[in-house]
Coordinates of C-alpha atoms in Angstrom, one line a residue:
X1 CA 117.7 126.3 19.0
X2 CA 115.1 128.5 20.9
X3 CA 112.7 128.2 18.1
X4 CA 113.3 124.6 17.2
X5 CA 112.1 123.5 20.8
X6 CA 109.6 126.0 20.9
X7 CA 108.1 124.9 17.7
X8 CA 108.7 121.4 18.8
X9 CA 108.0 121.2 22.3
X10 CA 105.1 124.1 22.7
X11 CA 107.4 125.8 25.3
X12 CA 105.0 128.9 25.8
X13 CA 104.8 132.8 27.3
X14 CA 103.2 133.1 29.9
X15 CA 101.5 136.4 30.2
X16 CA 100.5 138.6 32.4
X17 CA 97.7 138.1 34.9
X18 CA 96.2 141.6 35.2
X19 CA 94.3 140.3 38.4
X20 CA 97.5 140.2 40.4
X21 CA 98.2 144.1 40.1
X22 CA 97.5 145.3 43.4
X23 CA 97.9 149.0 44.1
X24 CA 101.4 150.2 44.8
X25 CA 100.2 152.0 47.9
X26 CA 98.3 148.8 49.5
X27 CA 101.0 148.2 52.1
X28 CA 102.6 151.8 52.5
X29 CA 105.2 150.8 49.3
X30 CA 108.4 153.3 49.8
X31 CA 111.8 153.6 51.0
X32 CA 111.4 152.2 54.5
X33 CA 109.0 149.0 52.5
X34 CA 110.5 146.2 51.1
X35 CA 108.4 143.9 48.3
X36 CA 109.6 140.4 47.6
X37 CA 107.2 138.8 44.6
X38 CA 108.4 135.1 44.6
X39 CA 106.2 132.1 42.9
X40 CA 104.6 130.8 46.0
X41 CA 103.0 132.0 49.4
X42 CA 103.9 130.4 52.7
X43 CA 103.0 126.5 53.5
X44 CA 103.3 126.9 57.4
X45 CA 104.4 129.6 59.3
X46 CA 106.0 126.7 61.7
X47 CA 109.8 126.0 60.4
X48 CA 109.5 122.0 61.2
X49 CA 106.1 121.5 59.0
X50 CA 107.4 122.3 55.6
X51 CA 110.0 121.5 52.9
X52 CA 109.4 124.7 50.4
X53 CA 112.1 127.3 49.7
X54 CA 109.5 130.4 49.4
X55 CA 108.2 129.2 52.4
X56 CA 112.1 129.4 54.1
X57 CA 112.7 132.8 52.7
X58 CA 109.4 134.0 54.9
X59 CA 110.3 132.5 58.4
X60 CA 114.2 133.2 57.9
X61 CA 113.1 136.7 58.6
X62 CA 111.2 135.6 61.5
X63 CA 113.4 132.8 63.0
X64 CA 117.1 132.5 63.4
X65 CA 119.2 129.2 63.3
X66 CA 121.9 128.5 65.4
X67 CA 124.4 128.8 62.6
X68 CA 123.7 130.7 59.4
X69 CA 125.7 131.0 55.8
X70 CA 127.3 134.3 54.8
X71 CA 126.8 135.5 51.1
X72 CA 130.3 133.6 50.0
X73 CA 128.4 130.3 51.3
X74 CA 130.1 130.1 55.1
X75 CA 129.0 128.8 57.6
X76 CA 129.0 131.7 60.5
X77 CA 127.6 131.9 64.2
X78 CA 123.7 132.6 64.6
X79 CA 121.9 131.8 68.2
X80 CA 125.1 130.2 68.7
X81 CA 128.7 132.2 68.9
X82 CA 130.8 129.1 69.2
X83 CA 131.4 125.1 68.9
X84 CA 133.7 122.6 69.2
X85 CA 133.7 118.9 69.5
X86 CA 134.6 117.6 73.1
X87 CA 134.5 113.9 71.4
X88 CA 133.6 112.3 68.1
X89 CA 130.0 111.9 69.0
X90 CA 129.5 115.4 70.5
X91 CA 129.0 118.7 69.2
X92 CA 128.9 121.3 72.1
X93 CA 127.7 124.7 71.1
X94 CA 128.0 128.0 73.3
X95 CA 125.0 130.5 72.7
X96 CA 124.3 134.2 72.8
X97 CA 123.3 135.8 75.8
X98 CA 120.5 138.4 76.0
X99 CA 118.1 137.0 73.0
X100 CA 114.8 137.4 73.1
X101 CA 111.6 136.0 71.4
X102 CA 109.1 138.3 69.8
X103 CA 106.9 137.5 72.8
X104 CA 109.5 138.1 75.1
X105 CA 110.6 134.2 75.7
X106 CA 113.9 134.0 76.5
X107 CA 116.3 132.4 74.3
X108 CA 118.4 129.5 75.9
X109 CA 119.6 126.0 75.8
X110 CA 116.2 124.9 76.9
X111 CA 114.6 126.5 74.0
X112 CA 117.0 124.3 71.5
X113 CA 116.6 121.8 72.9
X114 CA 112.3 121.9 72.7
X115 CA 112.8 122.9 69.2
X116 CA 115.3 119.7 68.2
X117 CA 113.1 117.5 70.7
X118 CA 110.0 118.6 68.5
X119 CA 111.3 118.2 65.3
X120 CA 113.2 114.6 66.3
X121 CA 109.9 113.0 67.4
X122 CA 109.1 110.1 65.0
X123 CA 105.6 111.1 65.2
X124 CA 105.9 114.9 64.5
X125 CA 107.0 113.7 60.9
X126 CA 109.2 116.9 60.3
X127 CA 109.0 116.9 56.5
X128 CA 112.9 117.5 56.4
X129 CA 113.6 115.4 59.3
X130 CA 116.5 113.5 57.2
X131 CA 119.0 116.9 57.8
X132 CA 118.8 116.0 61.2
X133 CA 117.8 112.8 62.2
X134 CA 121.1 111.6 63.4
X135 CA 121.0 113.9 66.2
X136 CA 119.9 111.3 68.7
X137 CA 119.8 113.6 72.1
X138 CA 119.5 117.3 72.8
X139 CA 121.4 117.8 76.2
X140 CA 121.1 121.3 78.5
X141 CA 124.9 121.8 79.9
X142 CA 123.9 125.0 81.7
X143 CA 121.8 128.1 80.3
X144 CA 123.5 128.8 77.9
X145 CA 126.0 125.8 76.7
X146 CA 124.1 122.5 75.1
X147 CA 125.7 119.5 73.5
X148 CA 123.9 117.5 70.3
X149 CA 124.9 113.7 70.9
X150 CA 125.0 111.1 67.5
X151 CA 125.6 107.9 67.8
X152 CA 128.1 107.9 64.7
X153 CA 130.3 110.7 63.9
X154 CA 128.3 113.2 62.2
X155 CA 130.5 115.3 59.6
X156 CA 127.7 117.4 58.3
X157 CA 126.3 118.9 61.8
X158 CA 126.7 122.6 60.6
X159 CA 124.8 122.6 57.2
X160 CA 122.3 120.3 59.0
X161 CA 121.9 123.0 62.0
X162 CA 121.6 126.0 59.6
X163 CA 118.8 127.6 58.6
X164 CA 118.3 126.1 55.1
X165 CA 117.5 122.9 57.2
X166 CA 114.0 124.1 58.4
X167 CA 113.5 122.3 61.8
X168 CA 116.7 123.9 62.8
X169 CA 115.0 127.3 63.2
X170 CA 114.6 127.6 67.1
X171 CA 111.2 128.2 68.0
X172 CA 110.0 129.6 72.0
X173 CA 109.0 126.3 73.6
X174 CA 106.1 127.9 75.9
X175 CA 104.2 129.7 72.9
X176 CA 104.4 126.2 70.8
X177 CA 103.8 124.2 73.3
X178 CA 100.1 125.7 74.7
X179 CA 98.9 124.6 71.5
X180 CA 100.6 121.7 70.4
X181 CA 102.3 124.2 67.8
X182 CA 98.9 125.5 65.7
X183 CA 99.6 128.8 67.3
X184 CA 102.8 128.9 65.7
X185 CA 101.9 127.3 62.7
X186 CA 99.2 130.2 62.0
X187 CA 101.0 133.3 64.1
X188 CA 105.0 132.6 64.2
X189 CA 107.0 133.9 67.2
X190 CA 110.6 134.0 66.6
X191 CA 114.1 136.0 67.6
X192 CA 114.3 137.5 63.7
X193 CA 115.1 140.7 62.7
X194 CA 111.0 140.8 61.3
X195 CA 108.2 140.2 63.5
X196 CA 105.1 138.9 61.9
X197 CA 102.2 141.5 60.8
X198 CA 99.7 139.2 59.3
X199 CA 99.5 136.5 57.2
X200 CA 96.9 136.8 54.3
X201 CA 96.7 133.1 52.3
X202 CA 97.5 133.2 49.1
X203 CA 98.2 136.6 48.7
X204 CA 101.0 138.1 51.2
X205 CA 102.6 138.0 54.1
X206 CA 103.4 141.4 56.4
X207 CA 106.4 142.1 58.4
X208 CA 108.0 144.9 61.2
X209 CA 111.5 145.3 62.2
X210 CA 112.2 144.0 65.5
X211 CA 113.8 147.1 67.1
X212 CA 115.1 144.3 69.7
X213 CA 117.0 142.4 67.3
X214 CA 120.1 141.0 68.9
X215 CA 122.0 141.7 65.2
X216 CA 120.9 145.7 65.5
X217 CA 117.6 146.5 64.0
X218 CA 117.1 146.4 60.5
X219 CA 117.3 149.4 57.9
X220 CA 113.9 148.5 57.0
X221 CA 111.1 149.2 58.4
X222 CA 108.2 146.5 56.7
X223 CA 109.0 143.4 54.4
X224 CA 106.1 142.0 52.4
X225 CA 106.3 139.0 50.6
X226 CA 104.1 138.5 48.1
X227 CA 102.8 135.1 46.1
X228 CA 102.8 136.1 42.4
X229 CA 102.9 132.6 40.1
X230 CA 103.2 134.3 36.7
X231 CA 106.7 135.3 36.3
X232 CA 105.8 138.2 33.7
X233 CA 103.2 139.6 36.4
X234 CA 106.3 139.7 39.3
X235 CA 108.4 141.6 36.3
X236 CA 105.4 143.9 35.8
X237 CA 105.0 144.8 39.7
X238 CA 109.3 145.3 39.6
X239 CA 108.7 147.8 36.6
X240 CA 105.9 149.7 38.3
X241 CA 107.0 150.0 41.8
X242 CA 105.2 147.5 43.1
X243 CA 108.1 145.1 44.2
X244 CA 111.8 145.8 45.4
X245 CA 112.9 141.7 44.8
X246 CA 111.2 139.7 42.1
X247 CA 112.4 136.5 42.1
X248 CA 113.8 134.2 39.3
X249 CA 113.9 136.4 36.8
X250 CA 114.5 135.2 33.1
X251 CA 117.9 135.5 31.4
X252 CA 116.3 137.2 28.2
X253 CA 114.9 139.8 30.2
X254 CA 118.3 140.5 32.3
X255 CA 118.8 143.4 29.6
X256 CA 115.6 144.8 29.7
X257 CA 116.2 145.0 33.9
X258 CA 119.4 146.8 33.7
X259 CA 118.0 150.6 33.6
X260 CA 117.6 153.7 35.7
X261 CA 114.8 152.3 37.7
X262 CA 115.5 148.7 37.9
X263 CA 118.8 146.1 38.0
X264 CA 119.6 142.7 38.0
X265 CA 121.9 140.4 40.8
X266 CA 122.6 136.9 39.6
X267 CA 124.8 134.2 41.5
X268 CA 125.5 130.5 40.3
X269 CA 122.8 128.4 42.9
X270 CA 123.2 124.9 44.5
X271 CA 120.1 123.7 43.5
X272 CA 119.5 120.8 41.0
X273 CA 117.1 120.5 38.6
X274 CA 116.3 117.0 37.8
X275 CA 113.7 114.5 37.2
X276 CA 112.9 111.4 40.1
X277 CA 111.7 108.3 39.3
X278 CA 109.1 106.8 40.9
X279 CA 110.8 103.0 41.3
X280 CA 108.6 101.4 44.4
X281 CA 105.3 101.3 42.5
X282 CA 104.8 98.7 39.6
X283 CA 105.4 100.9 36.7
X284 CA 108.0 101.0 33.9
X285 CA 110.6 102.6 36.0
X286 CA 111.3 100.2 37.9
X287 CA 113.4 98.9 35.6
X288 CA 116.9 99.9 35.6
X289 CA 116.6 99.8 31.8
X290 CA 114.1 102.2 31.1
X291 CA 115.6 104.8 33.2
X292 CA 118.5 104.4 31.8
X293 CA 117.0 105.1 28.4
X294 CA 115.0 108.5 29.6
X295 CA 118.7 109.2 30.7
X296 CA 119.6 108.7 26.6
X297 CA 116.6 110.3 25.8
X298 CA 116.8 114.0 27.0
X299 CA 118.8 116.7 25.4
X300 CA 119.9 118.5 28.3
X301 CA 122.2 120.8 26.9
X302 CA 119.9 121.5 24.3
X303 CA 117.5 122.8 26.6
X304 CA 119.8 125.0 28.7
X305 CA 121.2 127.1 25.6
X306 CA 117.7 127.4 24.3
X307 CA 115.9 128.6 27.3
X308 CA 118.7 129.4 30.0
X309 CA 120.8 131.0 27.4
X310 CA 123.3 128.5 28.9
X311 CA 123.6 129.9 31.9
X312 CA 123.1 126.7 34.3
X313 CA 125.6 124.5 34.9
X314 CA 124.8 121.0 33.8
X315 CA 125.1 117.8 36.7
X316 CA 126.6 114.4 35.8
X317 CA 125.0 113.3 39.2
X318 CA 122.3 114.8 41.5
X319 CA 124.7 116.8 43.8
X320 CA 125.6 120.5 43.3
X321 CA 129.0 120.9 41.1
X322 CA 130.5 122.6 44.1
X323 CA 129.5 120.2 46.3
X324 CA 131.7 117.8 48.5
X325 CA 132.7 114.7 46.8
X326 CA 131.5 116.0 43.2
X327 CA 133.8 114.8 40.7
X328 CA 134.7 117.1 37.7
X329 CA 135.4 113.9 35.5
X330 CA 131.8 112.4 35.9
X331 CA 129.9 112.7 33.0
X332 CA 126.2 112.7 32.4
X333 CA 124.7 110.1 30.4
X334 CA 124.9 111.4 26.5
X335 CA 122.3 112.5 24.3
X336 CA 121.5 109.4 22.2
X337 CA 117.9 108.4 21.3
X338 CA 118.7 105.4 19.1
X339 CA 119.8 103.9 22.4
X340 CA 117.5 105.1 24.5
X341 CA 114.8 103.4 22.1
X342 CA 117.0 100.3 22.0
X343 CA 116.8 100.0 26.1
X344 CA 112.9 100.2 26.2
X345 CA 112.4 97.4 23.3
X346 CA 114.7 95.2 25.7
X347 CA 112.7 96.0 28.7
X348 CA 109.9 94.9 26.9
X349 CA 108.4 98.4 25.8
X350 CA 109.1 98.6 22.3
X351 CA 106.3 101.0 21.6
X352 CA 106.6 103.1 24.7
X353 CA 104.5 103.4 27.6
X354 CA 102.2 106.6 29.6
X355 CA 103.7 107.9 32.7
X356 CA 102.1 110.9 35.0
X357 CA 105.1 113.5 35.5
X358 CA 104.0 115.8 38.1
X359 CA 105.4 119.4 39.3
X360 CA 104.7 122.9 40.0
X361 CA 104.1 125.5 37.7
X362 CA 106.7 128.6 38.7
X363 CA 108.2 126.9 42.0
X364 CA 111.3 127.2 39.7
X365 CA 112.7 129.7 37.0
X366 CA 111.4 128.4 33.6
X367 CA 110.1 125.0 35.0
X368 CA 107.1 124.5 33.5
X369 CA 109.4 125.2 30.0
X370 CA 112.0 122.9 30.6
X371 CA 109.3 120.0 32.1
X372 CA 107.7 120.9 28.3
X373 CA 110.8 120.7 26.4
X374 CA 111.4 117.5 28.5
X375 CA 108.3 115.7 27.5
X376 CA 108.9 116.5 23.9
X377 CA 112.1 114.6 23.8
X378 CA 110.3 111.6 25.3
X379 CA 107.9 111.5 23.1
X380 CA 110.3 111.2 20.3
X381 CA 111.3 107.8 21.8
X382 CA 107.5 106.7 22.6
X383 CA 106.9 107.6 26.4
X384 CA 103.9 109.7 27.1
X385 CA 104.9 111.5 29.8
X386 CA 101.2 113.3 31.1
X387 CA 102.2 116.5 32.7
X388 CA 100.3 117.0 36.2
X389 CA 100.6 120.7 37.3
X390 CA 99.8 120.7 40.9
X391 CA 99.8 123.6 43.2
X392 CA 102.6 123.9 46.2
X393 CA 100.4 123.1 49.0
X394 CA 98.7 119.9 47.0
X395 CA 102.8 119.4 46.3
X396 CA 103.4 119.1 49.8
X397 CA 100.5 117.2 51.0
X398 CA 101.4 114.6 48.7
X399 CA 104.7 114.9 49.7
X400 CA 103.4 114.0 53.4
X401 CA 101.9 111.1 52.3
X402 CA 104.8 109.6 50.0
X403 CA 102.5 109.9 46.8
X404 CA 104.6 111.4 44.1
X405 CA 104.0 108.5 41.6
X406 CA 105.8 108.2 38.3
X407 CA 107.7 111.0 37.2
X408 CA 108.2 114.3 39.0
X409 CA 110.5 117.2 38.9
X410 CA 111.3 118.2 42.7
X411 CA 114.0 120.2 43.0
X412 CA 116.3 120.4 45.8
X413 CA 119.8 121.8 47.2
X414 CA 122.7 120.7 49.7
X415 CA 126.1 120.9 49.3
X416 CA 126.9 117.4 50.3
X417 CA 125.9 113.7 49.6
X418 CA 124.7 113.3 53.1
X419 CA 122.3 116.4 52.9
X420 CA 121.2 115.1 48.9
X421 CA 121.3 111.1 48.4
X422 CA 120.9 110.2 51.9
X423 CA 117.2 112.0 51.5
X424 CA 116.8 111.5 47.9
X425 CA 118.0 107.9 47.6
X426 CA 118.1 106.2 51.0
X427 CA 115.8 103.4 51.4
X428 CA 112.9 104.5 53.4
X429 CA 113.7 108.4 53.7
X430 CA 111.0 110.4 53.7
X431 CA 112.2 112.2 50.3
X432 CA 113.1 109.0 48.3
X433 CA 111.7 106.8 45.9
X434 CA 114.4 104.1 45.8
X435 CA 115.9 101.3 47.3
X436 CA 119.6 99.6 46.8
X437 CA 120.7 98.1 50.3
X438 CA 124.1 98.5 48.6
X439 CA 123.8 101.8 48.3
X440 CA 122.3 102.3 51.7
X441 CA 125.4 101.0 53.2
X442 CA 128.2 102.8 51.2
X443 CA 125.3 106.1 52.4
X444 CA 125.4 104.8 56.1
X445 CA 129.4 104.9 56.1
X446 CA 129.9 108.6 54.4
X447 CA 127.8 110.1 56.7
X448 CA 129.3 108.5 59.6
X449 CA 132.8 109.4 58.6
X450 CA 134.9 112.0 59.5
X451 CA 137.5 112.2 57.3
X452 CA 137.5 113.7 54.2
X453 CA 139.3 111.7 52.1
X454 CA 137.4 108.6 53.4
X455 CA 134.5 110.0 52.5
X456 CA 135.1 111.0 49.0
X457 CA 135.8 107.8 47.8
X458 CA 133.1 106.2 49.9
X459 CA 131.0 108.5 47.6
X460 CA 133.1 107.4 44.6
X461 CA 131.9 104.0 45.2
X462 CA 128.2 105.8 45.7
X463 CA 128.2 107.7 42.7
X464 CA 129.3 104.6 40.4
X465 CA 126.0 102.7 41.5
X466 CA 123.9 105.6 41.1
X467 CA 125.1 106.5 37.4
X468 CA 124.5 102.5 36.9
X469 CA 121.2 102.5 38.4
X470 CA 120.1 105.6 37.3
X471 CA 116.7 106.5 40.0
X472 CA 117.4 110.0 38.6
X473 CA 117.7 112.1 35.6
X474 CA 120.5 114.9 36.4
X475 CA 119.9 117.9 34.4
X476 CA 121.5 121.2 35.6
X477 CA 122.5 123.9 38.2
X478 CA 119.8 127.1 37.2
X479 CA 121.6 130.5 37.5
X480 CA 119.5 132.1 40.6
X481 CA 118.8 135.8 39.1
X482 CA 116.7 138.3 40.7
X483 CA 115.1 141.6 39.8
X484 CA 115.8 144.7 42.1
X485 CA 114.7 148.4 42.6
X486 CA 117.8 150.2 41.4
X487 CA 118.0 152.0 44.9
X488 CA 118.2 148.6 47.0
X489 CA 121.7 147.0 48.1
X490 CA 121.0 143.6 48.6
X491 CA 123.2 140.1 48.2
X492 CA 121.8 137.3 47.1
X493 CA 122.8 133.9 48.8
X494 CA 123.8 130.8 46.7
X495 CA 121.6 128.5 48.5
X496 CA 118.3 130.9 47.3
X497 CA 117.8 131.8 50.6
X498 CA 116.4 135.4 50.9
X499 CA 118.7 137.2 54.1
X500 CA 117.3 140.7 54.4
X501 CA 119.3 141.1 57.1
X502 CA 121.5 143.8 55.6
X503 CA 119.5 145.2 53.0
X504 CA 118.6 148.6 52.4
X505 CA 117.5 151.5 50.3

């Protein structure tokens, strides 16, 4: 099957880009220096002005939350030790005593609440503002106590208050605030286990152990992260020396991995591989129709076995299969393109139509592949989809500016509805590209709920409309698989979060 789409569907090698190779020795590489090679450098060094995973692995070393996730996916204390809920509308969180920033700040209940005030502020425009924005007051109860206020209930306040929420990293409020947050955008300041080195675009990104770390200082001494693209150069740099973590490695090259020198550590992920449509522009897609028949038109399964060696787990609905609400029984649309071609000559597109599908090229393991593979299907039912590689920062500046038009393959995570189709589907969230005041409502009331059996078959209800309506084509759960120096313990995190917390040689 491999072949047939390769010959089909031109899904390439890419090779190795012998510019990349850096000397070994550049940044002191050894036992007390840790190399991450990932896809992509960092955004902004400032938590609340980005939405890119490669990014978050950076600052998480840098920043803390005030709740973090262990490596079985729990929620555990951070910056805070305990919470409770004094009322349905409060969440009051005690925090730990005797933190420090880099700079020396002290950490405290005023320093959350600056950070939340920040990142709440219609006009910062936090890019992932939708994890927290029903946190409607940050209140100081004494130094070290503060309560979050909502005006519904707000089940989801933990995964929205962890680190995999961006704006939730707590930042010093006197080093942001002296310049409006550029100093921090270009120079972060944090209460991490890393302090920041230097920052050199494009290329890498230098760290030191904090030897004040309220968690106990690291085993390692420096952490570099560095922005390799070309997944064969990252596997080059693990096989030389040159890297301790290389990201999202392929499954064909797992055996290759598994020697003296290097290893492999896979765990299932919660991110979603789909595509978005594009439905508040006058295109195609805005009928219900022709989505439906992209839906029909896509071999997904054919596409994980030939180029995940069917390792993903394939999604009947945007939402992680181990998320809350997800329903085993719900089943994706099937692979049928007599159907799919049926739909587009009753929407009036008989002979197909052109549509720009934009991504990145190596944000994701074997996306540019499986956007390839993609197009080739659609073609077969008469829709020219015209790839548009773009890099991440163009990604996220037209992100800023809502411009992802016609097709696009995002990405995302979040193990609940509210922290996935509020963003993604939400009329007027700064993530989505879709509007059903239906929806919107049935949205409103889940995440406003408490209990959990109220809320799933709220999201029952949800998930009927969606599969109807179709604003998305759910394709799978990737496998998140890493590449390591044989010496390093390390645990990789389901959410892709890289924790170095506890690594070492």
């Amino acid at each position: 099957m491999r072949d047939i789409l390769r010959r089909h569907f031109m899904v390439g090698t890419l090779g190795v880009a012998a510019s990349a190779l850096l000397p070994i020795g550049a940044w002191g590489q050894g036992p007390s220096t840790l190399v991450v090679a990932q896809a992509a450098d960092a955004y902004s060094m400032d938590p609340a002005k980005h939405s890119a995973f490669p990014t978050a692995n950076i600052l998480f070393q840098i920043y803390d939350g005030l709740v973090t996730q262990d490596e079985q996916g729990n929620i555990v204390p951070a910056l805070a030790t305990e919470w409770s809920n004094p009322d349905s509308l409060t969440w009051r969180f005690k925090l730990r005593q005797g933190v420090k920033f880099h700079n020396g700040e002290v950490f405290n209940a005023a320093a959350v609440k600056y950070t939340f005030d920040r990142a709440l502020d219609p006009n910062f425009k936090a890019p992932y503002y939708s994890r927290i924005s029903q946190i409607k007051a940050v209140n100081v109860v004494d130094d070290y106590t503060v309560d979050f206020k909502t005006d519904k209930p707000f089940p989801t306040m933990l995964l929205s208050l962890y680190e995999g929420s961006f704006p939730a990293l707590i930042v010093p409020p006197a080093y942001t605030a002296k310049s409006n947050g550029s100093d921090l955008g270009a120079k972060p300041i944090g209460t991490g286990p890393y302090r920041f080195v230097e920052w050199k675009k494009d290329d890498r990104v230098v760290l030191e152990a904090n030897p004040d770390y309220w968690g106990g200082k690291p085993a390692i001494d420096k952490v570099v992260f560095r922005a390799i693209k070309e997944t064969r150069t990252r596997i080059a740099e693990l096989e030389s020396g040159g890297a301790s973590i290389a990201v999202d490695i392929p499954p064909e090259d797992m055996p290759s991995l598994q020697n003296d020198e290097t290893k492999i550590a896979s765990v299932p992920s919660e991110f979603l591989y789909f595509l978005a449509f594009d439905t508040t522009r006058d295109t195609p897609l805005k009928d219900k129709r022709v989505r439906q028949a992209i839906n029909y038109a896509v071999d997904v399964d054919a596409i994980q076995q030939a180029l995940l060696n069917g390792m993903g787990t394939r999604i009947a609905l945007t939402l992680p299969s181990n998320g809350f609400g997800y329903d085993p029984a719900w089943k994706p649309y099937p692979y049928d393109p007599a159907k799919a071609k049926a739909l587009l000559a009753e929407a009036g597109y008989p002979d197909g139509f052109t549509i720009p599908l934009m991504t990145r090229k190596g944000r994701f393991m074997k996306d540019s592949e499986i956007v390839e593979a993609t197009v080739g299907f659609l073609a077969k039912v008469g829709i020219k989809a015209e790839i548009q590689y773009v890099e991440p920062g163009v990604w996220g500046q037209i992100s800023e500016k809502h411009g992802r038009e016609g097709i696009t393959f995002p990405g995302w995570s979040g193990r609940d509805p509210n922290l996935v189709w509020m963003p993604l589907l939400h009329t007027g969230e700064y993530q989505s590209y879709y509007s059903n005041p239906e929806l919107d409502k049935l949205l409103d009331a889940g995440a406003a709920t408490i209990d959990a059996n109220e809320r799933k078959a709220i999201y029952a209800k949800a998930a009927a409309i969606i599969k109807e309506d179709a604003p998305h084509l759910p394709m799978l759960q990737p496998p998140l698989i890493y590449g390591l120096d044989a010496r390093l313990t390390w645990t990789p995190r389901p959410d892709g979060m890289i924790d170095l917390r506890k690594a070492h040689f």
